[in-house]
XYZ file of C-alpha atoms in Angstrom:
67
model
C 23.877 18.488 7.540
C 22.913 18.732 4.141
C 20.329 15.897 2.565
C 20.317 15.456 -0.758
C 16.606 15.695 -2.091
C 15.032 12.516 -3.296
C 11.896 13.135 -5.033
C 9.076 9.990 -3.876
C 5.927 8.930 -5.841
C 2.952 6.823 -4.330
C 0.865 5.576 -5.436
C -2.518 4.301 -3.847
C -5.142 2.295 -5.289
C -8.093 -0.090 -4.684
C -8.017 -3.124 -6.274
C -4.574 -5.424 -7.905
C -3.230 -4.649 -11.276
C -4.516 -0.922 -10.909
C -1.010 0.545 -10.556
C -0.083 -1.372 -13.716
C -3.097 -0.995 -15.908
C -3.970 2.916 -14.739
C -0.305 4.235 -14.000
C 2.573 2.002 -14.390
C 4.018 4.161 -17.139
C 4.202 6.954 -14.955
C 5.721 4.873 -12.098
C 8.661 3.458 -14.020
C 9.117 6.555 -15.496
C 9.625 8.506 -12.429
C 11.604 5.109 -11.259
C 14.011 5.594 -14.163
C 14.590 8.825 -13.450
C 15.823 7.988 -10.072
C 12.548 8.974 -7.482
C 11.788 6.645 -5.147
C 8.293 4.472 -6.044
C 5.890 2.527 -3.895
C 2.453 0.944 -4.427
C -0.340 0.828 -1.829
C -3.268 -1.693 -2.673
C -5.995 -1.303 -0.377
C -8.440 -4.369 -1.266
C -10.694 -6.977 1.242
C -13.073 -8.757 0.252
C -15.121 -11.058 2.715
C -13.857 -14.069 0.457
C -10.440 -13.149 0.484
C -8.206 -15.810 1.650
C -6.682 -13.041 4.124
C -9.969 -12.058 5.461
C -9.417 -13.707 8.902
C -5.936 -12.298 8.881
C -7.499 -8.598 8.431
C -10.178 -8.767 10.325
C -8.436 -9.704 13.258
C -5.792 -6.736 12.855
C -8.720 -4.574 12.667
C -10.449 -5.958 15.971
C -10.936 -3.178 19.035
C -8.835 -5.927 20.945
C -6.244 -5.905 18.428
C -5.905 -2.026 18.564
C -5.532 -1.707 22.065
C -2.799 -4.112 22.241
C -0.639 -2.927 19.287
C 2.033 -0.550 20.294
């Protein structure tokens, strides 16, 4: 079978608005031209408002259990 090559771009960074303010040119660029884009932002905080929801994904418990 032959599969068409689809060039991807991610990209990863710490904190919101990152992708936008430090590379968001470069992401809708390579959008427009048709590669496939995704954003990873990797940010906690202890007074985030998802800090329970984190740290309990992160619990030993939690790890064990997940498939």
């Amino acid at each position: 079978m032959n599969v068409p090559h689809l060039p991807s771009l991610l990209g990863a960074f710490a904190r919101p608005d990152d992708e936008s303010l430090l590379a968001g040119g470069v992401l809708a660029q390579h959008h427009a031209a048709g590669a496939r884009t995704a954003v990873v932002t990797a940010t906690w905080a202890p007074d985030s408002r998802r800090t329970p929801e984190l740290t309990d994904a992160q619990s030993p418990r939690r790890r064990r259990t997940a498939p």
